[in-house]
């Protein structure tokens, strides 16, 4: 290209030199607006209007007040109100329209965070939601409380179910089979098929005092009034072995893997290993009266025991003396439950003269809280699916209460038993409980949600409502 004024590729040879600026462009350049000395203004550059920009956000100086404000003939009269509302929603109600620029430029940081801009995402709402959050008021819809059916979906007649506070005659296996001690016999009720099987008969001179399923498999331990513990294979209805060691009835049983603990009226707790030839491997002494409550923690490291001496003890795997002793209860401690949600959290309930549920942290050896229930506490069980627990009661209201922990607010109070609700077990899926009483009935209740849905608006099992007999 011959013209030295342009230095462009040959393909762009048709481009003509930039014509002199028009009169309109010249007038814009020569206006009172401050012109940046480092920029060259070209005719094809778009020059935006920054009159409505929020310079306060980054401490940028606004245009000089002597500069004439641009005229917008199409601007709505309500734009000022809208801008004020938008400014308050985005940057807070206390954001000023203009900022004091008296400080030297060196003291201002263009990318400095400002306190009025550090707000929650809810502050983007122009309806004052952020103020409600600051005051502790949530605008999210309140979740409706979970509905707990007030009636049992099934009732089983259980003749000869003893009205004895110190016994434990009902347990539910991981294979969905319920074991019940009735007089001198043990019956099995299959929750899937409703089939009833007579497992054993101890004879006319003996009685069943406790039953307890192994955590896995089909082995059932049976404690007798003669101080013996029998191990049965429920799948074959065959007795595996009989273990001795106690001098009086065995009213409490607790499994820990292949180990079995038994508590007796003779005040002792025997630790047994069903794989060993000996009847028991160690003896735990500490209670001054009948042992009526036994529960192993979920990690199988701690054993909690309660007795008619109003004491709650905690033992470990290696000691024959209790490592923790709690003496706050003023009546027999039968109701014991370990939390599956928090390690070391233990709940215990006292009898008629106590009526309280107490919570303990066995890791720090502290008493956490106490709730007076108004009735004898017979049993406790913690939900696996939600942080809730159920208590059953005797004198004087014979009620069943579903509690939300840790607030201990009542989700439901269930009634129907006419005698003390002495027995309690929970289904393997964690949704259903069965309660037994001296009124010789077993009642099945849907009290907890499933682990997935966390919601049980429908009454599971209600279609099978009916009253049958377990033997």
Short mmCIF file of N, CA, C and O in Angstrom, two decimals, residues 7-52:
data_model
loop_
_atom_site.label_atom_id
_atom_site.label_comp_id
_atom_site.label_asym_id
_atom_site.label_seq_id
_atom_site.Cartn_x
_atom_site.Cartn_y
_atom_site.Cartn_z
N UNK A 7 -0.78 1.30 8.10
CA UNK A 7 0.07 0.11 8.09
C UNK A 7 -0.81 -1.09 8.40
O UNK A 7 -0.92 -1.53 9.52
N UNK A 8 -1.51 -1.59 7.40
CA UNK A 8 -2.47 -2.68 7.55
C UNK A 8 -2.20 -3.72 6.51
O UNK A 8 -1.53 -3.45 5.50
N UNK A 9 -2.72 -4.92 6.71
CA UNK A 9 -2.54 -5.97 5.71
C UNK A 9 -3.20 -5.59 4.40
O UNK A 9 -4.12 -4.77 4.36
N UNK A 10 -2.74 -6.21 3.32
CA UNK A 10 -3.32 -5.90 1.99
C UNK A 10 -4.80 -6.19 1.94
O UNK A 10 -5.51 -5.56 1.19
N UNK A 11 -5.29 -7.19 2.72
CA UNK A 11 -6.73 -7.52 2.65
C UNK A 11 -7.59 -6.41 3.18
O UNK A 11 -8.80 -6.41 2.98
N UNK A 12 -7.01 -5.47 3.90
CA UNK A 12 -7.78 -4.38 4.46
C UNK A 12 -7.46 -3.07 3.74
O UNK A 12 -7.58 -1.98 4.29
N UNK A 13 -7.06 -3.17 2.52
CA UNK A 13 -6.65 -1.97 1.77
C UNK A 13 -7.79 -1.05 1.47
O UNK A 13 -7.60 0.11 1.14
N UNK A 14 -9.00 -1.54 1.56
CA UNK A 14 -10.16 -0.69 1.24
C UNK A 14 -10.58 0.19 2.38
O UNK A 14 -11.49 1.00 2.25
N UNK A 15 -9.99 0.00 3.57
CA UNK A 15 -10.36 0.83 4.71
C UNK A 15 -9.85 2.24 4.49
O UNK A 15 -8.69 2.45 4.14
N UNK A 16 -10.72 3.20 4.68
CA UNK A 16 -10.37 4.59 4.48
C UNK A 16 -9.91 5.22 5.76
O UNK A 16 -10.27 4.78 6.84
N UNK A 17 -9.13 6.28 5.68
CA UNK A 17 -8.68 6.97 6.89
C UNK A 17 -9.86 7.52 7.66
O UNK A 17 -10.91 7.81 7.09
N UNK A 18 -9.66 7.62 8.98
CA UNK A 18 -10.71 8.14 9.86
C UNK A 18 -10.98 9.59 9.52
O UNK A 18 -10.06 10.41 9.45
N UNK A 19 -12.22 9.84 9.30
CA UNK A 19 -12.62 11.21 8.93
C UNK A 19 -12.55 12.10 10.14
O UNK A 19 -12.61 11.63 11.28
N UNK A 20 -12.43 13.37 9.93
CA UNK A 20 -12.38 14.29 11.08
C UNK A 20 -13.63 14.14 11.92
O UNK A 20 -14.69 13.83 11.42
N UNK A 21 -13.48 14.35 13.25
CA UNK A 21 -14.65 14.20 14.13
C UNK A 21 -15.76 15.14 13.76
O UNK A 21 -15.54 16.28 13.38
N UNK A 22 -16.93 14.57 13.90
CA UNK A 22 -18.11 15.37 13.56
C UNK A 22 -18.33 16.45 14.60
O UNK A 22 -17.69 16.48 15.64
N UNK A 23 -19.28 17.30 14.31
CA UNK A 23 -19.60 18.39 15.23
C UNK A 23 -20.15 17.84 16.54
O UNK A 23 -19.83 18.36 17.61
N UNK A 24 -20.92 16.78 16.47
CA UNK A 24 -21.49 16.18 17.68
C UNK A 24 -20.40 15.59 18.58
O UNK A 24 -20.40 15.78 19.80
N UNK A 25 -19.45 14.92 17.97
CA UNK A 25 -18.37 14.33 18.74
C UNK A 25 -17.51 15.41 19.36
O UNK A 25 -17.09 15.34 20.52
N UNK A 26 -17.26 16.46 18.62
CA UNK A 26 -16.45 17.55 19.14
C UNK A 26 -17.12 18.19 20.33
O UNK A 26 -16.47 18.56 21.31
N UNK A 27 -18.41 18.34 20.26
CA UNK A 27 -19.12 18.95 21.38
C UNK A 27 -19.04 18.06 22.62
O UNK A 27 -18.91 18.57 23.74
N UNK A 28 -19.07 16.78 22.47
CA UNK A 28 -18.95 15.88 23.61
C UNK A 28 -17.56 15.93 24.21
O UNK A 28 -17.38 15.94 25.42
N UNK A 29 -16.57 16.00 23.36
CA UNK A 29 -15.20 16.03 23.85
C UNK A 29 -14.92 17.33 24.58
O UNK A 29 -14.23 17.36 25.60
N UNK A 30 -15.47 18.42 24.09
CA UNK A 30 -15.19 19.72 24.68
C UNK A 30 -16.16 20.09 25.78
O UNK A 30 -16.18 21.23 26.25
N UNK A 31 -16.97 19.12 26.23
CA UNK A 31 -17.93 19.43 27.29
C UNK A 31 -17.22 19.52 28.62
O UNK A 31 -16.01 19.31 28.71
N UNK A 32 -18.01 19.79 29.68
CA UNK A 32 -17.44 19.97 31.02
C UNK A 32 -17.07 18.66 31.69
O UNK A 32 -16.56 18.68 32.80
N UNK A 33 -17.40 17.52 31.08
CA UNK A 33 -17.02 16.24 31.70
C UNK A 33 -15.52 16.14 31.78
O UNK A 33 -14.80 16.55 30.85
N UNK A 34 -15.04 15.57 32.88
CA UNK A 34 -13.59 15.42 33.06
C UNK A 34 -13.07 14.36 32.11
O UNK A 34 -13.60 13.24 32.06
N UNK A 35 -12.08 14.70 31.30
CA UNK A 35 -11.53 13.79 30.31
C UNK A 35 -10.30 13.11 30.86
O UNK A 35 -9.44 13.74 31.46
N UNK A 36 -10.25 11.79 30.73
CA UNK A 36 -9.09 11.03 31.21
C UNK A 36 -7.90 11.34 30.33
O UNK A 36 -7.99 11.21 29.10
N UNK A 37 -6.78 11.75 30.91
CA UNK A 37 -5.61 12.11 30.08
C UNK A 37 -4.95 10.90 29.47
O UNK A 37 -4.16 11.03 28.56
N UNK A 38 -5.25 9.69 29.97
CA UNK A 38 -4.55 8.50 29.47
C UNK A 38 -5.31 7.78 28.38
O UNK A 38 -4.90 6.74 27.95
N UNK A 39 -6.44 8.26 27.99
CA UNK A 39 -7.25 7.61 26.97
C UNK A 39 -7.46 8.52 25.78
O UNK A 39 -7.63 9.73 25.95
N UNK A 40 -7.47 7.94 24.61
CA UNK A 40 -7.80 8.68 23.38
C UNK A 40 -9.21 8.31 22.98
O UNK A 40 -9.54 7.13 22.91
N UNK A 41 -10.02 9.27 22.79
CA UNK A 41 -11.44 9.03 22.48
C UNK A 41 -11.59 8.89 20.99
O UNK A 41 -11.16 9.78 20.21
N UNK A 42 -12.12 7.79 20.58
CA UNK A 42 -12.38 7.54 19.17
C UNK A 42 -13.87 7.65 18.90
O UNK A 42 -14.70 7.47 19.78
N UNK A 43 -14.18 7.85 17.68
CA UNK A 43 -15.59 8.08 17.34
C UNK A 43 -16.42 6.82 17.44
O UNK A 43 -17.64 6.88 17.58
N UNK A 44 -15.77 5.65 17.33
CA UNK A 44 -16.54 4.41 17.38
C UNK A 44 -16.57 3.80 18.78
O UNK A 44 -16.97 2.67 18.94
N UNK A 45 -16.15 4.52 19.82
CA UNK A 45 -16.17 4.02 21.19
C UNK A 45 -17.47 4.42 21.86
O UNK A 45 -17.93 5.56 21.72
N UNK A 46 -18.08 3.47 22.59
CA UNK A 46 -19.29 3.79 23.35
C UNK A 46 -18.88 4.39 24.69
O UNK A 46 -18.10 3.79 25.44
N UNK A 47 -19.38 5.55 25.02
CA UNK A 47 -19.07 6.23 26.27
C UNK A 47 -20.28 6.08 27.17
O UNK A 47 -21.31 6.74 26.98
N UNK A 48 -20.21 5.19 28.18
CA UNK A 48 -21.39 4.95 29.02
C UNK A 48 -21.62 6.10 30.00
O UNK A 48 -20.70 6.84 30.34
N UNK A 49 -22.83 6.18 30.45
CA UNK A 49 -23.19 7.14 31.48
C UNK A 49 -23.16 6.43 32.82
O UNK A 49 -23.86 5.44 33.03
N UNK A 50 -22.34 6.90 33.76
CA UNK A 50 -22.17 6.28 35.06
C UNK A 50 -22.88 7.05 36.17
O UNK A 50 -22.54 6.93 37.34
N UNK A 51 -23.85 7.83 35.78
CA UNK A 51 -24.51 8.66 36.79
C UNK A 51 -25.30 7.86 37.82
O UNK A 51 -25.48 8.28 38.95
N UNK A 52 -25.78 6.66 37.42
CA UNK A 52 -26.57 5.85 38.37
C UNK A 52 -25.77 4.73 39.02
O UNK A 52 -26.32 3.88 39.68
#
